[in-house]
mmCIF file of C-alpha atoms in Angstrom:
data_model
loop_
_atom_site.group_PDB
_atom_site.id
_atom_site.type_symbol
_atom_site.label_atom_id
_atom_site.label_comp_id
_atom_site.label_asym_id
_atom_site.label_seq_id
_atom_site.Cartn_x
_atom_site.Cartn_y
_atom_site.Cartn_z
ATOM 1 C CA MET A 684 -10.134 13.963 5.972
ATOM 2 C CA ASP A 685 -6.890 12.562 4.516
ATOM 3 C CA LYS A 686 -4.497 14.074 2.004
ATOM 4 C CA ILE A 687 -2.812 12.180 -0.811
ATOM 5 C CA TYR A 688 0.267 13.548 -2.577
ATOM 6 C CA GLY A 689 2.213 12.495 -5.658
ATOM 7 C CA ARG A 690 1.204 11.823 -9.240
ATOM 8 C CA LYS A 691 1.017 8.008 -9.125
ATOM 9 C CA PRO A 692 -0.749 7.756 -5.725
ATOM 10 C CA VAL A 693 -3.243 10.396 -6.868
ATOM 11 C CA LEU A 694 -3.832 8.694 -10.216
ATOM 12 C CA ASP A 695 -4.289 5.291 -8.548
ATOM 13 C CA THR A 696 -6.720 6.797 -6.033
ATOM 14 C CA LEU A 697 -8.847 8.230 -8.814
ATOM 15 C CA ASP A 698 -9.292 4.699 -10.172
ATOM 16 C CA THR A 699 -10.905 3.575 -6.895
ATOM 17 C CA ASP A 700 -14.204 4.316 -5.171
ATOM 18 C CA ILE A 701 -12.580 6.529 -2.526
ATOM 19 C CA LYS A 702 -14.521 9.762 -2.203
ATOM 20 C CA VAL A 703 -12.413 12.734 -3.321
ATOM 21 C CA HIS A 704 -13.494 16.119 -1.989
ATOM 22 C CA LYS A 705 -11.088 18.420 -3.832
ATOM 23 C CA ALA A 706 -7.853 18.467 -5.841
ATOM 24 C CA TYR A 707 -5.011 20.976 -5.679
ATOM 25 C CA ILE A 708 -2.732 21.122 -8.692
ATOM 26 C CA LEU A 709 0.309 23.153 -9.624
ATOM 27 C CA LYS A 710 0.174 23.826 -13.354
ATOM 28 C CA GLN A 711 3.072 22.072 -15.054
ATOM 29 C CA ASN A 712 4.117 20.493 -18.299
ATOM 30 C CA SER A 713 3.390 16.841 -17.522
ATOM 31 C CA LYS A 714 1.360 14.267 -19.441
ATOM 32 C CA LEU A 715 0.644 12.437 -16.177
ATOM 33 C CA VAL A 716 -0.738 15.598 -14.572
ATOM 34 C CA ASP A 717 -2.836 16.214 -17.693
ATOM 35 C CA LYS A 718 -4.211 12.687 -17.277
ATOM 36 C CA ILE A 719 -5.024 13.415 -13.619
ATOM 37 C CA ILE A 720 -6.872 16.589 -14.619
ATOM 38 C CA ASP A 721 -8.869 14.656 -17.237
ATOM 39 C CA LYS A 722 -9.917 12.068 -14.654
ATOM 40 C CA LEU A 723 -10.870 14.777 -12.170
ATOM 41 C CA ASN A 724 -13.016 16.486 -14.777
ATOM 42 C CA GLN A 725 -14.678 13.195 -15.715
ATOM 43 C CA LYS A 726 -15.605 12.681 -12.065
ATOM 44 C CA ASN A 727 -16.715 16.308 -11.624
ATOM 45 C CA ILE A 728 -14.226 16.834 -8.796
ATOM 46 C CA GLU A 729 -13.389 20.414 -7.915
ATOM 47 C CA ILE A 730 -9.870 21.465 -8.937
ATOM 48 C CA SER A 731 -7.996 24.369 -7.412
ATOM 49 C CA PHE A 732 -4.998 25.418 -9.511
ATOM 50 C CA VAL A 733 -2.440 26.803 -7.089
ATOM 51 C CA ASP A 734 0.961 28.432 -7.297
ATOM 52 C CA LYS A 735 4.239 27.079 -5.968
ATOM 53 C CA ARG A 736 3.779 28.741 -2.574
ATOM 54 C CA PHE A 737 0.879 26.403 -1.774
ATOM 55 C CA PHE A 738 3.190 23.375 -1.789
ATOM 56 C CA ASP A 739 6.267 25.058 -0.270
ATOM 57 C CA LYS A 740 5.072 24.257 3.266
ATOM 58 C CA ILE A 741 4.538 20.559 2.480
ATOM 59 C CA ASP A 742 7.524 18.462 3.518
ATOM 60 C CA MET A 743 7.247 15.538 1.104
ATOM 61 C CA ASN A 744 7.637 14.728 -2.568
ATOM 62 C CA HIS A 745 4.238 16.084 -3.583
ATOM 63 C CA GLN A 746 5.031 16.506 -7.311
ATOM 64 C CA GLY A 747 2.604 19.409 -7.422
ATOM 65 C CA VAL A 748 -0.586 17.414 -6.899
ATOM 66 C CA MET A 749 -2.743 16.780 -3.845
ATOM 67 C CA LEU A 750 -6.143 15.257 -3.160
ATOM 68 C CA GLU A 751 -8.375 15.779 -0.160
ATOM 69 C CA VAL A 752 -10.187 12.475 0.355
ATOM 70 C CA GLU A 753 -12.450 10.826 2.895
ATOM 71 C CA SER A 754 -10.643 9.460 5.936
ATOM 72 C CA PHE A 755 -9.155 6.007 5.438
ATOM 73 C CA LYS A 756 -11.532 3.191 6.340
ATOM 74 C CA TYR A 757 -9.866 0.321 8.154
ATOM 75 C CA SER A 758 -11.150 -3.189 7.654
ATOM 76 C CA SER A 759 -12.075 -5.549 10.489
ATOM 77 C CA LEU A 760 -11.092 -9.131 11.257
ATOM 78 C CA GLU A 761 -14.548 -10.174 10.068
ATOM 79 C CA ASP A 762 -13.562 -8.961 6.596
ATOM 80 C CA LEU A 763 -10.794 -11.582 6.448
ATOM 81 C CA SER A 764 -12.982 -14.694 6.370
ATOM 82 C CA ASP A 765 -11.647 -15.781 2.975
ATOM 83 C CA SER A 766 -8.036 -14.763 3.638
ATOM 84 C CA SER A 767 -5.041 -17.083 3.769
ATOM 85 C CA ARG A 768 -1.995 -14.760 3.744
ATOM 86 C CA LEU A 769 -1.651 -12.062 6.367
ATOM 87 C CA ILE A 770 1.146 -9.948 7.763
ATOM 88 C CA ILE A 771 0.985 -8.646 11.319
ATOM 89 C CA LEU A 772 3.059 -5.617 12.322
ATOM 90 C CA ASP A 773 4.136 -5.197 15.937
ATOM 91 C CA LYS A 774 5.227 -1.649 16.880
ATOM 92 C CA ILE A 775 6.079 -0.466 13.372
ATOM 93 C CA GLU A 776 5.986 3.246 14.169
ATOM 94 C CA ASP A 777 7.648 4.694 11.062
ATOM 95 C CA PRO A 778 4.987 5.551 8.428
ATOM 96 C CA HIS A 779 7.569 5.059 5.660
ATOM 97 C CA ASN A 780 8.089 1.468 6.816
ATOM 98 C CA LEU A 781 4.337 0.899 7.051
ATOM 99 C CA GLY A 782 3.803 2.228 3.534
ATOM 100 C CA ALA A 783 6.648 0.132 2.137
ATOM 101 C CA ILE A 784 5.317 -3.029 3.817
ATOM 102 C CA ILE A 785 1.810 -2.382 2.478
ATOM 103 C CA ARG A 786 3.301 -1.973 -0.992
ATOM 104 C CA SER A 787 5.179 -5.293 -0.723
ATOM 105 C CA ALA A 788 2.171 -7.086 0.765
ATOM 106 C CA GLU A 789 -0.046 -6.018 -2.113
ATOM 107 C CA SER A 790 2.656 -6.943 -4.654
ATOM 108 C CA PHE A 791 3.093 -10.432 -3.188
ATOM 109 C CA GLY A 792 -0.642 -11.118 -3.111
ATOM 110 C CA PHE A 793 -1.251 -10.878 0.627
ATOM 111 C CA ASP A 794 -4.824 -10.358 1.735
ATOM 112 C CA ALA A 795 -4.297 -7.870 4.543
ATOM 113 C CA VAL A 796 -1.917 -6.027 6.830
ATOM 114 C CA ILE A 797 -2.808 -6.030 10.529
ATOM 115 C CA ILE A 798 -1.624 -3.249 12.840
ATOM 116 C CA PRO A 799 -2.351 -2.393 16.491
ATOM 117 C CA GLU A 800 -4.114 0.782 17.538
ATOM 118 C CA ARG A 801 -1.335 1.805 19.917
ATOM 119 C CA ARG A 802 2.408 2.144 19.341
ATOM 120 C CA SER A 803 1.989 1.854 15.605
ATOM 121 C CA ALA A 804 1.987 4.129 12.600
ATOM 122 C CA SER A 805 -1.486 4.669 11.206
ATOM 123 C CA VAL A 806 -2.522 5.366 7.628
ATOM 124 C CA THR A 807 -1.420 8.907 6.788
ATOM 125 C CA SER A 808 -0.513 10.849 3.664
ATOM 126 C CA THR A 809 3.055 9.542 4.052
ATOM 127 C CA VAL A 810 1.772 5.956 4.041
ATOM 128 C CA TYR A 811 -0.340 6.640 0.953
ATOM 129 C CA LYS A 812 2.695 8.101 -0.830
ATOM 130 C CA THR A 813 5.156 5.391 0.238
ATOM 131 C CA SER A 814 2.769 2.593 -0.712
ATOM 132 C CA ALA A 815 2.661 4.006 -4.272
ATOM 133 C CA GLY A 816 -1.087 3.444 -4.457
ATOM 134 C CA ALA A 817 -0.981 -0.165 -3.212
ATOM 135 C CA ILE A 818 -2.997 0.780 -0.121
ATOM 136 C CA ASN A 819 -6.039 1.183 -2.370
ATOM 137 C CA ASN A 820 -5.896 -2.531 -3.259
ATOM 138 C CA ILE A 821 -5.334 -4.271 0.078
ATOM 139 C CA LYS A 822 -7.111 -4.408 3.427
ATOM 140 C CA VAL A 823 -5.533 -2.754 6.452
ATOM 141 C CA VAL A 824 -6.963 -3.967 9.762
ATOM 142 C CA ARG A 825 -6.394 -2.075 13.017
ATOM 143 C CA VAL A 826 -6.940 -4.069 16.214
ATOM 144 C CA THR A 827 -6.902 -3.219 19.911
ATOM 145 C CA ASN A 828 -4.882 -6.261 21.024
ATOM 146 C CA LEU A 829 -2.403 -8.161 18.842
ATOM 147 C CA THR A 830 -2.105 -11.107 21.213
ATOM 148 C CA ARG A 831 -5.852 -11.715 21.226
ATOM 149 C CA THR A 832 -5.931 -11.249 17.448
ATOM 150 C CA ILE A 833 -3.256 -13.913 16.993
ATOM 151 C CA LYS A 834 -5.231 -16.327 19.176
ATOM 152 C CA ASP A 835 -8.360 -15.655 17.106
ATOM 153 C CA LEU A 836 -6.461 -16.276 13.872
ATOM 154 C CA LYS A 837 -5.056 -19.544 15.193
ATOM 155 C CA ASP A 838 -8.587 -20.631 16.095
ATOM 156 C CA LYS A 839 -9.471 -19.990 12.445
ATOM 157 C CA GLY A 840 -6.735 -22.296 11.206
ATOM 158 C CA PHE A 841 -3.830 -19.894 10.711
ATOM 159 C CA TRP A 842 -0.243 -20.790 11.520
ATOM 160 C CA VAL A 843 1.549 -17.756 12.937
ATOM 161 C CA TYR A 844 5.281 -17.274 12.375
ATOM 162 C CA GLY A 845 7.263 -14.505 14.046
ATOM 163 C CA LEU A 846 10.441 -13.077 12.546
ATOM 164 C CA ALA A 847 13.194 -12.970 15.171
ATOM 165 C CA GLY A 848 16.919 -12.650 14.575
ATOM 166 C CA GLU A 849 17.771 -15.008 17.432
ATOM 167 C CA ALA A 850 15.391 -17.759 16.266
ATOM 168 C CA HIS A 851 16.986 -21.138 15.545
ATOM 169 C CA SER A 852 14.750 -22.030 12.598
ATOM 170 C CA ASP A 853 15.666 -20.770 9.133
ATOM 171 C CA ILE A 854 12.675 -19.286 7.281
ATOM 172 C CA SER A 855 13.339 -21.559 4.297
ATOM 173 C CA HIS A 856 12.868 -24.611 6.563
ATOM 174 C CA ALA A 857 9.499 -23.462 7.909
ATOM 175 C CA ASP A 858 6.360 -24.713 6.195
ATOM 176 C CA LEU A 859 4.686 -21.507 4.980
ATOM 177 C CA ARG A 860 2.008 -23.210 2.925
ATOM 178 C CA GLY A 861 -1.704 -22.893 3.665
ATOM 179 C CA LYS A 862 -3.169 -20.254 5.973
ATOM 180 C CA VAL A 863 -0.221 -18.285 7.316
ATOM 181 C CA ALA A 864 0.265 -15.033 9.211
ATOM 182 C CA LEU A 865 3.753 -13.532 9.407
ATOM 183 C CA VAL A 866 4.647 -11.269 12.329
ATOM 184 C CA VAL A 867 7.245 -8.519 11.934
ATOM 185 C CA GLY A 868 8.469 -6.359 14.811
ATOM 186 C CA ASN A 869 10.371 -3.101 14.820
ATOM 187 C CA GLU A 870 14.121 -2.914 14.298
ATOM 188 C CA GLY A 871 14.996 -1.883 17.831
ATOM 189 C CA GLU A 872 12.925 -4.153 20.062
ATOM 190 C CA GLY A 873 11.699 -6.806 17.661
ATOM 191 C CA ILE A 874 8.479 -8.621 18.508
ATOM 192 C CA SER A 875 7.036 -7.922 21.950
ATOM 193 C CA ARG A 876 7.123 -10.695 24.551
ATOM 194 C CA LEU A 877 3.428 -11.655 24.601
ATOM 195 C CA VAL A 878 3.188 -11.637 20.809
ATOM 196 C CA ARG A 879 6.345 -13.735 20.592
ATOM 197 C CA GLU A 880 5.002 -16.279 23.084
ATOM 198 C CA ASN A 881 1.809 -16.713 21.080
ATOM 199 C CA CYS A 882 3.500 -17.383 17.741
ATOM 200 C CA ASP A 883 3.526 -21.020 16.622
ATOM 201 C CA MET A 884 7.173 -20.674 15.638
ATOM 202 C CA LEU A 885 9.929 -18.072 15.537
ATOM 203 C CA ILE A 886 11.945 -17.974 12.330
ATOM 204 C CA ASN A 887 14.944 -16.017 11.112
ATOM 205 C CA ILE A 888 16.297 -14.751 7.819
ATOM 206 C CA PRO A 889 19.870 -16.071 7.463
ATOM 207 C CA MET A 890 22.504 -13.398 6.872
ATOM 208 C CA LEU A 891 26.190 -13.662 6.043
ATOM 209 C CA GLY A 892 27.407 -10.111 6.671
ATOM 210 C CA ARG A 893 28.504 -8.409 9.863
ATOM 211 C CA VAL A 894 25.269 -6.439 10.183
ATOM 212 C CA ASN A 895 22.835 -8.764 11.958
ATOM 213 C CA SER A 896 19.568 -6.913 11.400
ATOM 214 C CA LEU A 897 17.453 -5.685 8.512
ATOM 215 C CA ASN A 898 15.125 -2.761 8.039
ATOM 216 C CA ALA A 899 11.628 -3.912 9.032
ATOM 217 C CA SER A 900 10.185 -3.343 5.572
ATOM 218 C CA VAL A 901 13.050 -5.286 3.944
ATOM 219 C CA ALA A 902 12.647 -8.199 6.360
ATOM 220 C CA ALA A 903 8.901 -8.212 5.723
ATOM 221 C CA ALA A 904 9.398 -8.254 1.956
ATOM 222 C CA ILE A 905 11.894 -11.142 2.103
ATOM 223 C CA SER A 906 9.596 -13.218 4.294
ATOM 224 C CA MET A 907 6.579 -12.543 2.068
ATOM 225 C CA TYR A 908 8.543 -13.564 -1.009
ATOM 226 C CA GLU A 909 9.577 -16.813 0.688
ATOM 227 C CA LEU A 910 5.940 -17.580 1.505
ATOM 228 C CA LEU A 911 4.984 -16.906 -2.108
ATOM 229 C CA ARG A 912 7.837 -19.113 -3.346
ATOM 230 C CA GLN A 913 6.764 -22.029 -1.147
ATOM 231 C CA ASN A 914 3.243 -21.748 -2.492
ATOM 232 C CA GLY A 915 4.425 -22.029 -6.074
ATOM 233 C CA PHE A 916 3.833 -18.313 -6.772
ATOM 234 C CA ASN A 917 0.086 -18.937 -6.694
#
């Protein structure tokens, strides 16, 4: 069972088909919370009105609302048959980064986010909260082997581009039209060796300042925007 916190993530979840087991709400003067209560009542979902002590032990911006929902259901590669824009995350272990990337991917019209089973953040309450509800509108695929997954995607006509600070090719000079998968690694180690070797091309985001690296979620968002721009925002 997963837990979802925050008014907007909770409200967005109630507009989906995700099964909600129970809601916990701190009574407060808020039109948004009143709207959440109305939706819960319409769906005949049990509500437990709690006091402040219930949320004191929760270390996140809960805003006095929480849902207990069915465990997140990951998609599979077979679910991506009609996809053309993917982002692959290599060793993104911070759930805040994962949630932020999912939010950007959904905003820029990507079809799915692909993560490995090991050495990666998984979908948690923090990811739900950080994605601001976007996770309800995009596929998240968890795979056992990223290298094999990249080979499978290339067999299906995808071009795979890896973001690497030391790459010689500027992202704006790469052809990101058509079926494209972008690979983003973590800030410390970047993309792992085998994943890097299986990319069709390594590309970089040009920077003018003294700091030569970006937060993973920022780099992902910039690269996704560039792909969208090259495709005429379609």
